[in-house]
Structure formats: C-alpha cells, structure tokens
Coordinates of C-alpha atoms in Angstrom, one line a residue:
Chain A
X10 CA 34.6 19.2 -68.1
X11 CA 35.1 16.2 -70.3
X12 CA 35.9 13.1 -68.4
X13 CA 38.9 12.1 -70.6
X14 CA 40.9 15.1 -69.5
X15 CA 40.2 14.8 -65.8
X16 CA 43.2 13.8 -63.7
X17 CA 42.7 12.7 -60.1
X18 CA 44.7 11.3 -57.2
X19 CA 43.6 7.9 -58.4
X20 CA 45.0 8.2 -62.0
X21 CA 47.7 10.7 -61.6
X22 CA 50.6 8.2 -61.3
X23 CA 49.5 6.2 -64.3
X24 CA 48.2 9.1 -66.5
X25 CA 50.8 11.7 -65.7
X26 CA 54.0 10.4 -64.1
X27 CA 54.2 7.2 -66.1
X28 CA 52.9 8.7 -69.3
X29 CA 54.9 7.8 -72.4
X30 CA 54.2 11.3 -73.9
X31 CA 54.6 14.7 -72.3
X32 CA 51.7 15.9 -70.1
X33 CA 50.4 19.4 -69.4
X34 CA 48.4 19.5 -66.2
X35 CA 46.1 22.4 -65.5
X36 CA 45.7 22.7 -61.7
X37 CA 42.3 24.4 -61.2
X38 CA 39.4 25.1 -58.9
X39 CA 35.7 25.7 -59.6
X40 CA 35.7 29.0 -57.7
X41 CA 38.6 30.3 -59.8
X42 CA 37.2 32.5 -62.6
X43 CA 40.4 32.6 -64.6
X44 CA 40.5 28.8 -64.5
X45 CA 36.9 28.6 -65.9
X46 CA 37.8 31.0 -68.7
X47 CA 40.8 29.0 -69.6
X48 CA 38.8 25.8 -69.8
X49 CA 37.8 26.2 -73.5
X50 CA 41.4 26.8 -74.5
X51 CA 42.5 23.6 -72.6
X52 CA 39.8 21.6 -74.3
X53 CA 40.8 22.9 -77.7
X54 CA 44.5 22.2 -77.2
X55 CA 43.8 18.7 -75.8
X56 CA 42.0 17.9 -79.1
X57 CA 44.5 19.5 -81.4
X58 CA 47.6 18.0 -79.8
X59 CA 46.1 14.6 -79.2
X60 CA 48.8 11.9 -79.5
X61 CA 51.7 14.4 -79.2
X62 CA 51.0 15.7 -75.7
X63 CA 48.4 14.8 -73.2
X64 CA 46.5 17.7 -71.7
X65 CA 44.2 17.5 -68.7
X66 CA 43.0 19.2 -65.6
X67 CA 43.3 18.4 -61.9
X68 CA 40.9 19.9 -59.3
X69 CA 43.0 21.2 -56.4
X70 CA 40.1 21.0 -53.9
X71 CA 39.3 17.5 -54.7
X72 CA 42.9 16.4 -54.9
X73 CA 44.7 18.4 -52.2
X74 CA 47.4 15.9 -51.7
X75 CA 48.7 16.2 -55.2
X76 CA 48.2 20.0 -55.1
X77 CA 50.3 20.1 -52.0
X78 CA 52.9 17.7 -53.4
X79 CA 53.5 20.2 -56.3
X80 CA 53.3 23.2 -54.0
X81 CA 50.4 24.8 -55.8
X82 CA 50.0 28.3 -54.3
X83 CA 47.7 29.8 -56.9
X84 CA 45.4 28.7 -59.6
X85 CA 45.4 28.1 -62.5
X86 CA 48.9 26.6 -62.4
X87 CA 50.1 24.8 -65.5
X88 CA 52.8 22.2 -65.1
X89 CA 54.4 20.4 -67.9
X90 CA 55.7 16.9 -67.2
X91 CA 58.1 14.9 -69.3
X92 CA 59.0 11.3 -68.3
X93 CA 57.5 12.0 -64.9
X94 CA 59.6 15.1 -64.3
X95 CA 58.5 18.7 -64.1
X96 CA 60.0 20.6 -67.0
X97 CA 58.1 23.8 -66.8
X98 CA 55.5 25.5 -64.7
X99 CA 53.5 28.8 -65.0
X100 CA 50.8 30.4 -62.8
X101 CA 47.9 32.6 -64.0
X102 CA 45.6 32.6 -67.0
X103 CA 47.2 31.9 -70.3
X104 CA 46.0 32.3 -73.8
X105 CA 46.2 29.4 -76.3
X106 CA 49.2 31.0 -77.9
X107 CA 51.0 31.4 -74.6
X108 CA 50.4 27.8 -73.7
X109 CA 51.8 26.6 -77.1
X110 CA 54.9 28.7 -76.5
X111 CA 55.3 27.3 -73.0
X112 CA 55.2 23.8 -74.6
X113 CA 57.7 24.8 -77.3
X114 CA 60.1 26.5 -74.7
X115 CA 60.2 23.2 -72.9
X116 CA 61.7 21.6 -76.0
X117 CA 58.7 19.6 -76.8
X118 CA 58.0 19.4 -80.6
X119 CA 54.4 19.6 -81.6
Chain B
X28 CA 20.6 17.7 -73.1
X29 CA 22.9 20.5 -72.3
X30 CA 23.3 19.3 -68.7
X31 CA 23.7 15.5 -69.2
X32 CA 27.3 15.5 -68.1
X33 CA 26.9 17.7 -65.1
X34 CA 27.6 15.8 -61.9
X35 CA 26.8 15.9 -58.2
X36 CA 29.6 18.6 -58.1
X37 CA 27.0 20.9 -59.6
X38 CA 24.0 19.5 -57.8
X39 CA 22.3 21.6 -55.1
X40 CA 20.9 18.4 -53.5
X41 CA 24.2 17.3 -52.1
X42 CA 26.1 18.2 -49.0
X43 CA 29.8 18.4 -49.6
X44 CA 31.8 16.7 -46.9
X45 CA 35.4 16.2 -46.3
X46 CA 38.6 18.0 -45.7
X47 CA 39.1 21.1 -47.6
X48 CA 42.3 22.7 -46.5
X49 CA 43.4 24.1 -49.8
X50 CA 41.6 27.3 -48.9
X51 CA 39.4 28.3 -46.1
X52 CA 36.1 28.0 -47.8
X53 CA 34.2 27.4 -44.6
X54 CA 31.7 25.1 -46.2
X55 CA 33.1 21.7 -46.5
X56 CA 35.0 21.3 -43.3
X57 CA 32.8 18.5 -41.8
X58 CA 35.2 15.7 -40.8
X59 CA 34.4 12.3 -42.2
X60 CA 35.0 10.7 -38.8
X61 CA 34.7 6.9 -38.9
X62 CA 33.0 6.9 -42.2
X63 CA 36.1 7.9 -44.1
X64 CA 38.1 5.3 -45.8
X65 CA 41.6 5.9 -44.5
X66 CA 43.2 4.9 -47.8
X67 CA 40.9 7.3 -49.9
X68 CA 42.6 10.1 -51.6
X69 CA 39.4 11.9 -52.6
X70 CA 39.1 14.5 -50.0
X71 CA 35.8 16.1 -50.8
X72 CA 32.9 13.7 -50.8
X73 CA 29.2 14.1 -51.5
X74 CA 26.3 13.1 -49.4
X75 CA 23.0 13.2 -51.2
X76 CA 20.1 14.9 -49.3
X77 CA 17.6 13.2 -51.6
X78 CA 19.3 9.7 -51.6
X79 CA 21.0 9.4 -48.2
X80 CA 21.3 5.6 -48.8
X81 CA 24.2 6.3 -51.1
X82 CA 26.4 7.3 -48.2
X83 CA 29.6 9.2 -49.0
X84 CA 30.7 9.2 -52.7
X85 CA 32.9 11.0 -55.2
X86 CA 30.8 14.0 -56.3
X87 CA 32.0 13.6 -59.9
X88 CA 31.0 10.0 -60.2
X89 CA 27.3 10.4 -60.9
X90 CA 26.0 12.5 -63.8
X91 CA 22.6 14.1 -64.1
X92 CA 21.8 11.7 -66.9
X93 CA 22.5 8.8 -64.6
X94 CA 20.7 10.1 -61.5
X95 CA 17.0 9.2 -61.1
X96 CA 16.4 12.5 -59.3
X97 CA 17.2 14.5 -62.5
X98 CA 14.4 14.1 -65.0
X99 CA 14.2 15.0 -68.6
X100 CA 12.3 18.2 -69.6
X101 CA 12.3 20.2 -72.8
X102 CA 14.9 22.4 -71.2
X103 CA 17.4 19.9 -69.9
X104 CA 17.3 17.6 -66.9
X105 CA 15.6 19.1 -63.9
X106 CA 15.5 17.9 -60.4
X107 CA 12.2 16.1 -59.6
X108 CA 9.9 18.5 -57.8
X109 CA 12.8 21.0 -57.7
X110 CA 12.4 23.6 -55.0
X111 CA 12.8 27.1 -56.6
X112 CA 12.3 30.3 -54.6
X113 CA 11.6 33.5 -56.5
X114 CA 12.3 36.8 -54.8
X115 CA 10.2 39.4 -56.4
X116 CA 7.5 36.9 -57.4
X117 CA 4.8 39.6 -57.9
X118 CA 6.7 41.4 -60.7
X119 CA 6.6 41.2 -64.5
X120 CA 9.3 38.5 -64.6
X121 CA 8.7 36.9 -61.2
X122 CA 5.1 36.0 -61.7
X123 CA 5.7 34.8 -65.3
X124 CA 8.6 32.5 -64.1
X125 CA 6.5 31.2 -61.2
X126 CA 3.8 29.9 -63.5
X127 CA 6.4 28.7 -66.1
X128 CA 8.4 26.7 -63.5
X129 CA 5.2 25.4 -61.8
X130 CA 4.0 24.0 -65.1
X131 CA 7.3 22.1 -65.4
X132 CA 6.7 20.4 -62.0
X133 CA 8.9 22.6 -59.8
X134 CA 7.8 23.4 -56.3
X135 CA 7.7 27.1 -56.4
X136 CA 7.9 29.5 -53.5
X137 CA 8.3 33.2 -53.5
X138 CA 8.4 36.4 -51.6
X139 CA 7.5 40.0 -52.5
X140 CA 6.8 43.2 -50.6
X141 CA 4.8 44.8 -53.5
X142 CA 7.4 47.5 -54.0
X143 CA 6.8 47.5 -57.7
X144 CA 3.1 48.1 -57.2
X145 CA 3.9 50.9 -54.8
X146 CA 6.6 52.6 -57.0
X147 CA 4.3 52.6 -60.0
X148 CA 1.4 53.9 -58.0
X149 CA 3.7 56.6 -56.5
X150 CA 4.4 57.9 -60.0
X151 CA 0.7 58.1 -60.6
X152 CA 0.7 55.2 -63.1
X153 CA -0.7 51.7 -63.3
X154 CA -0.1 48.4 -65.1
X155 CA -2.1 48.6 -68.3
X156 CA -2.8 44.9 -68.2
X157 CA -4.8 44.6 -65.0
X158 CA -3.5 42.2 -62.4
X159 CA -5.2 41.0 -59.3
X160 CA -4.1 40.8 -55.7
X161 CA -1.6 38.1 -54.8
X162 CA -4.2 36.1 -52.9
X163 CA -6.3 36.0 -56.1
X164 CA -3.3 35.2 -58.2
X165 CA -2.4 32.2 -56.1
X166 CA -5.9 31.0 -56.1
X167 CA -6.1 31.3 -60.0
X168 CA -2.8 29.6 -60.4
X169 CA -4.2 26.6 -58.5
X170 CA -7.5 26.6 -60.2
X171 CA -6.4 27.1 -63.8
X172 CA -3.0 25.4 -63.9
X173 CA -3.0 23.3 -60.8
X174 CA 0.1 25.1 -59.5
X175 CA 0.5 25.7 -55.8
X176 CA 2.8 28.5 -54.8
X177 CA 4.1 29.0 -51.3
X178 CA 4.1 32.8 -50.9
X179 CA 5.2 35.1 -48.1
X180 CA 5.0 38.9 -48.0
X181 CA 8.6 39.7 -47.0
X182 CA 10.8 42.8 -47.5
X183 CA 14.2 41.3 -48.2
X184 CA 16.0 44.5 -47.1
X185 CA 14.2 45.2 -43.9
X186 CA 13.0 41.7 -42.8
X187 CA 16.2 39.6 -43.1
X188 CA 15.3 37.4 -40.2
X189 CA 11.9 36.5 -41.7
X190 CA 13.6 35.8 -45.1
X191 CA 16.1 33.6 -43.4
X192 CA 13.5 31.6 -41.6
X193 CA 11.5 31.1 -44.8
X194 CA 14.6 30.0 -46.8
X195 CA 15.5 27.7 -44.0
X196 CA 12.0 26.2 -44.0
X197 CA 11.8 25.7 -47.8
X198 CA 15.5 24.9 -48.4
X199 CA 15.3 26.0 -52.0
X200 CA 17.5 24.3 -54.5
X201 CA 17.7 27.4 -56.6
X202 CA 16.9 31.0 -55.7
X203 CA 16.0 33.4 -58.5
X204 CA 16.6 37.0 -57.4
X205 CA 14.3 39.4 -59.2
X206 CA 13.6 41.6 -56.1
X207 CA 15.3 44.7 -57.3
X208 CA 14.1 48.0 -58.7
X209 CA 14.6 47.7 -62.4
X210 CA 14.4 51.4 -63.5
X211 CA 17.1 53.8 -64.5
X212 CA 14.9 56.9 -64.7
X213 CA 13.3 56.1 -61.3
X214 CA 16.8 56.2 -59.8
X215 CA 17.4 59.6 -61.4
X216 CA 14.3 61.4 -60.1
X217 CA 16.0 62.9 -57.1
X218 CA 18.3 62.0 -54.2
X219 CA 15.7 60.1 -52.3
X220 CA 14.9 57.8 -55.3
X221 CA 18.6 57.3 -56.0
X222 CA 19.2 56.2 -52.4
X223 CA 16.1 54.0 -52.3
X224 CA 17.1 52.2 -55.5
X225 CA 20.6 51.6 -54.3
X226 CA 19.6 50.6 -50.8
X227 CA 16.9 48.2 -52.0
X228 CA 19.1 46.6 -54.7
X229 CA 22.6 46.6 -53.2
X230 CA 21.9 46.1 -49.5
X231 CA 18.9 43.7 -50.2
X232 CA 21.2 41.5 -52.3
X233 CA 24.1 41.8 -49.7
X234 CA 21.7 40.5 -47.0
X235 CA 20.6 37.7 -49.2
X236 CA 24.2 36.6 -49.7
X237 CA 24.8 36.3 -46.0
X238 CA 21.6 34.3 -45.5
X239 CA 22.6 31.9 -48.3
X240 CA 26.1 31.5 -46.7
X241 CA 24.5 30.6 -43.4
X242 CA 21.5 28.5 -44.5
X243 CA 21.8 27.2 -48.1
X244 CA 25.4 27.6 -49.3
X245 CA 24.9 24.8 -51.9
X246 CA 21.9 26.4 -53.5
X247 CA 22.4 28.1 -56.8
X248 CA 21.6 31.8 -57.0
X249 CA 20.3 33.3 -60.3
X250 CA 20.8 37.0 -59.9
X251 CA 19.4 39.4 -62.5
X252 CA 22.0 41.8 -63.8
X253 CA 21.6 43.9 -66.9
X254 CA 23.4 44.5 -70.2
X255 CA 23.4 48.1 -69.1
X256 CA 26.2 47.4 -66.6
X257 CA 28.7 47.3 -69.5
X258 CA 27.7 50.5 -71.2
X259 CA 28.5 51.0 -74.8
X260 CA 32.3 51.1 -75.3
X261 CA 33.1 53.6 -78.0
X262 CA 36.2 51.7 -79.0
X263 CA 33.9 49.1 -80.5
X264 CA 35.5 46.3 -78.6
X265 CA 33.3 43.3 -78.1
X266 CA 31.1 43.3 -74.9
X267 CA 32.1 40.0 -73.4
X268 CA 30.0 37.9 -71.1
X269 CA 31.2 39.3 -67.8
X270 CA 34.8 38.2 -68.0
X271 CA 37.5 38.3 -70.6
X272 CA 38.2 35.0 -72.3
X273 CA 41.7 33.5 -72.0
X274 CA 42.6 34.6 -75.5
X275 CA 42.0 38.3 -74.8
X276 CA 45.6 39.5 -74.3
X277 CA 46.8 42.8 -73.0
X278 CA 49.9 44.1 -74.8
X279 CA 51.8 46.9 -73.0
X280 CA 55.4 48.0 -72.8
X281 CA 56.6 45.2 -75.0
X282 CA 55.0 42.5 -72.8
X283 CA 51.7 40.6 -72.8
X284 CA 49.3 39.1 -70.4
X285 CA 46.2 37.0 -70.8
X286 CA 43.2 38.8 -69.2
X287 CA 41.4 35.5 -68.9
X288 CA 38.9 35.5 -66.0
X289 CA 39.2 39.2 -65.1
X290 CA 36.0 41.1 -64.9
X291 CA 35.5 43.3 -68.0
X292 CA 35.1 47.0 -67.5
X293 CA 31.7 48.2 -66.4
X294 CA 30.4 51.6 -67.5
X295 CA 26.9 52.1 -65.9
X296 CA 24.7 54.9 -67.2
X297 CA 22.4 55.6 -64.2
X298 CA 22.4 55.2 -60.5
X299 CA 20.2 52.1 -61.0
X300 CA 22.9 50.6 -63.3
X301 CA 25.5 51.5 -60.7
X302 CA 23.5 49.4 -58.2
X303 CA 23.6 46.5 -60.5
X304 CA 27.4 46.8 -60.9
X305 CA 27.8 46.9 -57.2
X306 CA 25.7 43.8 -57.0
X307 CA 28.1 42.1 -59.4
X308 CA 31.0 42.7 -57.2
X309 CA 29.1 41.6 -54.0
X310 CA 28.0 38.4 -55.6
X311 CA 31.4 37.8 -57.1
X312 CA 33.1 38.2 -53.7
X313 CA 30.5 36.0 -51.9
X314 CA 31.2 33.2 -54.4
X315 CA 35.0 33.6 -53.7
X316 CA 34.8 33.9 -49.9
X317 CA 32.0 31.3 -49.2
X318 CA 31.8 29.0 -52.1
X319 CA 28.4 30.2 -53.1
X320 CA 27.5 29.5 -56.7
X321 CA 25.8 32.0 -58.9
X322 CA 24.8 33.0 -62.3
X323 CA 24.9 36.8 -62.9
X324 CA 22.4 37.2 -65.7
X325 CA 23.0 40.2 -67.9
X326 CA 19.6 40.5 -69.4
X327 CA 18.9 42.6 -72.4
X328 CA 15.9 44.9 -72.7
X329 CA 12.8 42.7 -72.1
X330 CA 9.6 42.9 -74.0
X331 CA 6.4 41.0 -74.6
X332 CA 3.3 39.7 -72.9
X333 CA 3.1 36.1 -73.7
X334 CA 3.9 32.7 -72.3
X335 CA 1.5 29.8 -72.5
X336 CA 0.8 30.1 -68.7
X337 CA 0.1 33.8 -68.4
X338 CA -2.0 33.7 -71.5
X339 CA -4.1 30.8 -70.2
X340 CA -6.5 33.0 -68.3
X341 CA -6.9 36.8 -67.8
X342 CA -6.4 36.3 -64.1
X343 CA -3.0 34.9 -64.7
X344 CA -1.6 37.8 -66.8
X345 CA 1.6 39.5 -65.7
X346 CA 1.8 43.2 -65.3
X347 CA 2.8 45.6 -68.1
X348 CA 4.0 49.1 -67.5
X349 CA 4.2 51.8 -70.1
X350 CA 5.2 54.9 -68.1
X351 CA 8.6 56.6 -68.5
X352 CA 10.0 55.0 -65.4
X353 CA 8.9 51.3 -65.7
X354 CA 7.9 50.8 -69.3
X355 CA 10.6 49.1 -71.4
X356 CA 11.0 50.5 -74.9
X357 CA 9.1 48.0 -77.0
X358 CA 6.2 47.8 -74.5
X359 CA 6.1 51.6 -74.5
X360 CA 6.2 51.9 -78.3
X361 CA 3.2 49.6 -78.7
X362 CA 1.2 51.5 -76.2
X363 CA 2.1 54.8 -77.9
X364 CA 1.1 53.4 -81.3
X365 CA -2.3 52.4 -79.9
X366 CA -3.2 55.7 -78.4
X367 CA -1.8 57.8 -81.3
X368 CA 1.3 59.3 -79.7
X369 CA 4.3 59.3 -82.1
X370 CA 6.8 56.7 -80.9
X371 CA 9.6 58.6 -79.0
X372 CA 13.3 58.1 -79.8
X373 CA 15.6 59.9 -77.5
X374 CA 18.3 62.1 -79.2
X375 CA 19.5 60.7 -82.4
X376 CA 17.7 57.4 -81.7
X377 CA 20.6 55.3 -82.9
X378 CA 21.2 53.7 -79.6
X379 CA 21.8 49.9 -80.0
X380 CA 20.7 47.4 -77.4
X381 CA 20.3 43.7 -76.9
X382 CA 16.7 42.5 -76.5
X383 CA 14.9 39.4 -75.4
X384 CA 11.3 38.4 -75.3
X385 CA 9.6 37.4 -72.1
X386 CA 9.0 33.8 -73.1
X387 CA 12.6 33.3 -74.3
X388 CA 13.9 34.9 -71.0
X389 CA 11.9 32.3 -69.1
X390 CA 13.4 29.4 -71.1
X391 CA 16.9 30.8 -70.5
X392 CA 16.3 31.0 -66.8
X393 CA 15.0 27.4 -66.7
X394 CA 18.1 26.1 -68.6
X395 CA 20.3 27.9 -66.1
X396 CA 18.4 26.6 -63.1
X397 CA 18.9 23.1 -64.7
X398 CA 22.6 23.5 -64.8
X399 CA 23.8 24.9 -61.5
X400 CA 27.3 26.4 -61.3
X401 CA 30.0 24.4 -59.5
X402 CA 30.9 25.2 -55.9
X403 CA 32.2 28.7 -55.6
X404 CA 31.6 29.4 -59.3
X405 CA 30.6 32.9 -60.3
X406 CA 29.4 32.7 -63.9
X407 CA 28.0 35.3 -66.2
X408 CA 25.7 35.0 -69.2
X409 CA 24.5 37.7 -71.6
X410 CA 20.8 36.9 -71.9
X411 CA 19.7 38.4 -75.2
X412 CA 18.4 37.0 -78.4
X413 CA 19.0 39.8 -80.8
X414 CA 20.5 43.2 -81.2
X415 CA 18.6 46.1 -82.7
X416 CA 18.9 49.9 -83.0
X417 CA 16.0 51.7 -81.4
X418 CA 15.1 53.4 -84.7
X419 CA 14.9 50.0 -86.3
X420 CA 12.4 48.9 -83.5
X421 CA 10.4 52.1 -83.8
X422 CA 10.1 51.4 -87.5
X423 CA 9.1 47.8 -86.9
X424 CA 6.4 48.7 -84.4
X425 CA 5.1 51.5 -86.7
X426 CA 5.0 49.1 -89.7
X427 CA 3.1 46.5 -87.8
X428 CA 0.6 49.0 -86.4
X429 CA 0.0 50.6 -89.8
X430 CA -0.2 47.3 -91.8
X431 CA -2.2 45.1 -89.5
X432 CA -4.1 47.4 -87.1
X433 CA -4.9 50.3 -89.4
X434 CA -3.2 52.8 -87.1
X435 CA -1.6 56.0 -88.2
X436 CA 1.7 55.4 -86.3
X437 CA 4.3 58.2 -86.4
X438 CA 7.8 58.2 -85.1
X439 CA 9.5 61.3 -83.5
X440 CA 12.9 62.2 -82.2
X441 CA 12.8 64.1 -78.9
X442 CA 15.5 65.7 -76.7
X443 CA 17.5 63.0 -74.9
X444 CA 16.9 63.4 -71.1
X445 CA 19.6 60.8 -70.4
X446 CA 23.4 61.1 -70.5
X447 CA 24.3 58.4 -72.9
X448 CA 25.9 57.9 -76.4
X449 CA 23.1 57.9 -78.9
X450 CA 25.4 56.9 -81.8
X451 CA 27.9 54.2 -81.0
X452 CA 29.3 50.8 -82.1
X453 CA 27.9 47.8 -80.3
X454 CA 29.1 44.2 -80.5
X455 CA 27.6 42.2 -77.7
X456 CA 28.6 38.6 -77.4
X457 CA 25.8 36.2 -76.4
X458 CA 27.1 32.8 -77.2
X459 CA 27.1 31.0 -73.9
X460 CA 23.3 30.4 -73.7
X461 CA 23.1 28.8 -77.2
X462 CA 26.5 27.0 -77.0
X463 CA 26.6 25.8 -73.4
X464 CA 22.9 25.7 -72.4
X465 CA 21.2 24.6 -75.6
X466 CA 19.1 27.8 -76.0
X467 CA 17.7 28.9 -79.4
X468 CA 15.3 31.9 -79.5
X469 CA 11.8 30.8 -80.2
X470 CA 10.1 34.2 -80.3
X471 CA 10.0 36.1 -83.6
X472 CA 10.1 39.8 -82.5
X473 CA 7.6 40.9 -85.2
X474 CA 5.1 38.2 -84.1
X475 CA 5.4 39.1 -80.5
X476 CA 4.9 42.8 -81.3
X477 CA 1.8 41.8 -83.3
X478 CA 0.6 39.8 -80.3
X479 CA 1.1 42.8 -78.1
X480 CA -0.9 45.0 -80.4
X481 CA -3.7 42.4 -80.3
X482 CA -3.8 42.4 -76.5
X483 CA -3.2 46.1 -75.8
X484 CA -5.9 47.1 -78.4
X485 CA -8.6 45.4 -76.3
X486 CA -11.0 48.1 -75.1
X487 CA -10.3 47.7 -71.4
X488 CA -6.6 47.8 -71.8
X489 CA -6.7 50.6 -74.4
X490 CA -8.7 52.6 -71.9
X491 CA -6.1 52.0 -69.2
X492 CA -3.4 53.2 -71.6
X493 CA -5.4 56.3 -72.4
X494 CA -5.7 57.1 -68.7
X495 CA -1.9 57.2 -68.2
X496 CA -0.7 58.2 -71.6
X497 CA 0.6 61.6 -70.2
X498 CA 3.2 59.6 -68.3
X499 CA 4.9 58.1 -71.3
X500 CA 6.8 61.2 -72.6
X501 CA 9.8 61.6 -70.2
X502 CA 10.2 64.4 -67.8
X503 CA 13.0 63.0 -65.7
X504 CA 16.3 64.4 -66.9
X505 CA 19.7 63.0 -65.7
X506 CA 20.7 66.6 -65.2
X507 CA 18.0 67.0 -62.5
X508 CA 15.8 69.3 -64.7
X509 CA 12.1 68.5 -64.5
X510 CA 10.4 69.3 -67.7
X511 CA 8.9 67.4 -70.6
X512 CA 11.3 66.8 -73.5
X513 CA 10.7 68.7 -76.7
X514 CA 10.2 67.3 -80.1
X515 CA 13.2 67.6 -82.4
X516 CA 11.8 66.0 -85.5
X517 CA 8.9 64.0 -86.9
X518 CA 10.5 61.3 -89.0
X519 CA 9.7 60.4 -92.5
X520 CA 9.0 56.7 -92.3
X521 CA 9.8 56.1 -95.9
X522 CA 13.4 57.3 -95.4
X523 CA 13.6 55.3 -92.2
X524 CA 12.9 52.1 -94.1
X525 CA 16.0 52.4 -96.2
X526 CA 18.2 53.4 -93.3
X527 CA 16.9 50.6 -91.2
X528 CA 17.6 48.0 -93.8
X529 CA 21.2 49.1 -93.9
X530 CA 21.5 49.1 -90.1
X531 CA 19.9 45.7 -89.9
X532 CA 22.6 44.2 -92.1
X533 CA 25.3 45.6 -89.9
X534 CA 24.0 44.7 -86.5
X535 CA 22.0 41.5 -86.9
X536 CA 24.3 38.7 -86.0

C-alpha cells in the first residue's frame, strides 16, 4: 500500500476530520480478501480524483480505536466524510463505478 | 525491487504484539504490559526476532529497503540467511528449488518421505534422468555448490509430531509445500489410488496448517496449487487469479454486486485436481481463522530440465519422469520423439493450457518468498509464462527434433482417456507475477526443448527411456477401463504448421 493513502490513529484527525476536501476512507484488514481485491481500485481512484476528494485506507486491526468509534462491523467499509461529518457509508466490495456513484450520491461533484 | 516498500507487517521475522480485539485472531494477544506507552494509539506492535534491540515499534514504519536484514538479490530483497523449509525436497521441483535457494544464500531445510520414488516404482517406471540417493545428493550439493541442506526423512501425513518438532527446531521463515502427489492419472487408477492421493494431499496439508498455527504462525506458506483447479470454462470468461477483481460485477434481477474478493468457481478434472481444490479451501480458511499467510500458487504445466544449479554436475540433476502418470506433456513429447514414438495428442488435441519452464518457476517462487503476504492474507497467483495448444507444442517439439536432431518425429491423435473438453476457449490471466513481483519469463520455450533433446539424447538417458517407453501411451481411463488407447489419426505435419500459426496468433498474449 502506498504510504500517501494510509490513514492511522495518528493522522486521522488532521487528514480526515479536518480535511478541507471530502475524504473517502476504506476501512480494511490484511486478512480480508475482498479488501485486497479492492486495493487497485482505491489506488486508481485516489490518483484520478486527486485534489477533488482525498481517498485513503485505514487498517482496522492496527487502529481499532477508530474502527470502534465508527462502529465498523465488517470490512471493507467505505465511509465518506465531508467537513468532518459522515455523509455516506457502505460495506462490502465495490467496483470502481459503484464507488464513483457513491461519491456522486453524496452530492460531491467530481 | 518489487518488495522495496514491503514493511515489517509482511516480515516473517517479527512477532506481532499488542491488543487485537477487532477479531479473535488468536495470534497477537500478548499484552504489552509495562512496555506499552499508555498514550499510544497503535495497537499492534512489532518485535523483531532478528533485531530485538529495536524493542516494540510500529510494524509499518520500517521497509525492506531500509532494513539491514533484507538484502538485495536479483529477485528482490531477501532476508539474510533466510530459513526456507521445502516439503517434498526430493521431487522434481523440490530438489531444484533447494539448490536454487541455497545458491542465493538461503539456509535450506527439507523433508521428504520418498513417496514420489515409490509411486513411480510402483507403476514400473523410473526417472529417465538418473538421480542418486538423498545422502549422496546432500553430499554433492555441499561438494559442488557449497550448499548445506538440513534434511529429515518425514512423512508429513503420518508423522505430524516429528514434522512439528523439526519445524519448531528450524523455525523456517518460509515454508514451500511441494509434498503432494502431482498426478491426475495416478488418482484415477482405482479407488485405492484416488484415496491415497486425496489423503496424502488434503490431510497432509491440513495437518501442516495446524502445525503452522501452533509453532510458526508468522511464517509464509507457499502452497503449490494448479491451474487445473479452474478447469476450462466454456463461456470463455477469463480465468482470474483465484479471486474476482472488484470490477467484476454480477448483474441479476435488475441489481448488481461487486464480486471482488470472492473465490472464482473451480472445476477440477480429476480426483487429484479435486484434492488441490480442497487444499485451496483449507488454506483459505486457515488464513482467515488463524492469521496464517499464504500464497496459493496455481502453477501451469511445468517442463524443462535446466537451472544453473542442477546442470552444474550430473549428481545434482533433478528427476524427469516420462510415464503416463508422472510425465508432464512436453517432457513426455521429447522422450517420445527420441525413441521414435509418434507424439500423442489426446482426442482432438486442441486443449489449451498455461505452461512454465522449470527455471522460470524457480524464479517466481523466489520472488514470492521475498514478498511474504500480510498477516492473515490468502493470496493467489497464476504461475505461467505462456499459453499454448497441445497441438502447437507437439508441432514445436516435432519441428525441433526433425530440424536439429535428425529425428523422424511424427504426431498422432489417440482416443482421449480423460473426461475433459478437448476444444475450448481459454483466457488465463497471469498478470500478478509480472506486475507485482517483477517477473519476466527468461526461458524461451523452443530453446528449452532443444536443451531437453540434447540431454535426453545422451546414450545413458536414451537407454533409460527405451526401457520404459511402453509406459508412455496411456492405459488409465477416467471411466475405469484399463486398455491402451487406440490411434485415431497420424497427423500431416505440413497441414499442422498452417493451423498452428493461426492458433498461435489467437492464444499468444
């Protein structure tokens, strides 16, 4: 995983909650096969939407406090944040198209 | 280097410590005690078994590139003196890999119960390239290549305690599991052979998984699967690498779902292939339950005789079987060409398969060993370097035999004793090894076939092929019938050339 899309307990407040642009967080685990298969899509989107929306991943095993705070019960879970607030969440593998739709449905123009 | 950015999260030399309460993985429940910084929000920490002086640290903070224990090799960073255990070290692949890894500086250990030697002997055959006893092999490896191999004769199915003790003693950082029966026809001989293959493969692997859970849960397991697990889907849909990608979407009833991460359908074509599919599920579950980490390696049909190490001395050669049960198709074709038997295509002969040369398979294995999966990760790669129709290969072998070795090589179609599609679409994906692990095939198939002709034409080896040539034409039918297959047609090689050129355009990626 590329370092620039890794969210952790240490940077979550600054990178996600205080971000000036919307943020899509992929809550994942290394034992979760659907999470691993979604990884290339997340990396692609992160590059394509750079500047418009920040996209990154948070490992639930390494950051259980945040996982618990957002009541993550299954992975992958995608949560879309806007101005520090949760505006949309979905659980389960998603195609690139489905993630783009999720972003659009949240009223975020890309 | 393909693994520069891997971190201690991937490294088998760390113990994961900390509080893992997201799921009961059973591995990382060691409490920090007084060592834990109370204000820390990183819950899983690493402790390096090789560099204990580092104390507890964030496992994603050190990359292989930055760690002095990971050293550059032509195949990525490898742990210095990496301890690799090979199960099935006496076999065609096992012995070759032992010497290959030993020459890269790995500390190689291995086990075998000589089942392959016994099975081949039971069928009345022998390896056409002579191999010596394990004692002599070990001695030669030391004398010729300076490689010391720690070997134990252990049956992984029936001597689980001994295997556990050996693994506990060596504490391997990677385990390569080749200790399975690799033959479809052998599993179809009769009920006893079907049961033996399934017991050996499925239960042997299951026992290993429990041992790894208890003794070396952080060690990566490289488990040999086969492309044959997938079958040949007649829809023509791509054969993915084990799991569907996230962009594979199921449309049904006006709705849609991403299939990302679900295992793709398996369609095995013999009781041997069924054993490999069962292994897939056992390994997959063990990764999920216990945080084991594994590569399931869907290897294509293997061929060839050469690596620098096995070619360094006749005493270091790996075995080569040509009988109907253990001879893989290209190896069998070359042997047939040398002793004047028309090369045998089963049925229409238009079966398409993925192939990989022995040397390239060794490189792939090394690149995977160098890049261990993350905790709990079950990963799959399709380990092939090219896709060919069997006709195309028969033609290629015939052409090389005729042109360079002055042999009158013929090709024949015979009845197909198997139950399989002999005319089918085939689009296998094999992108992960090149894209993620930096692998590019080095072996030119025609050159390797040429090299096989050279070696197998030597008088001593030719004589050994002659002795067992009656065991090449199949007599094992999937239906249970026991009789030699009949010839359907002797092919006109001139016409074959044209057809093969067309097929080559279609299937060569």
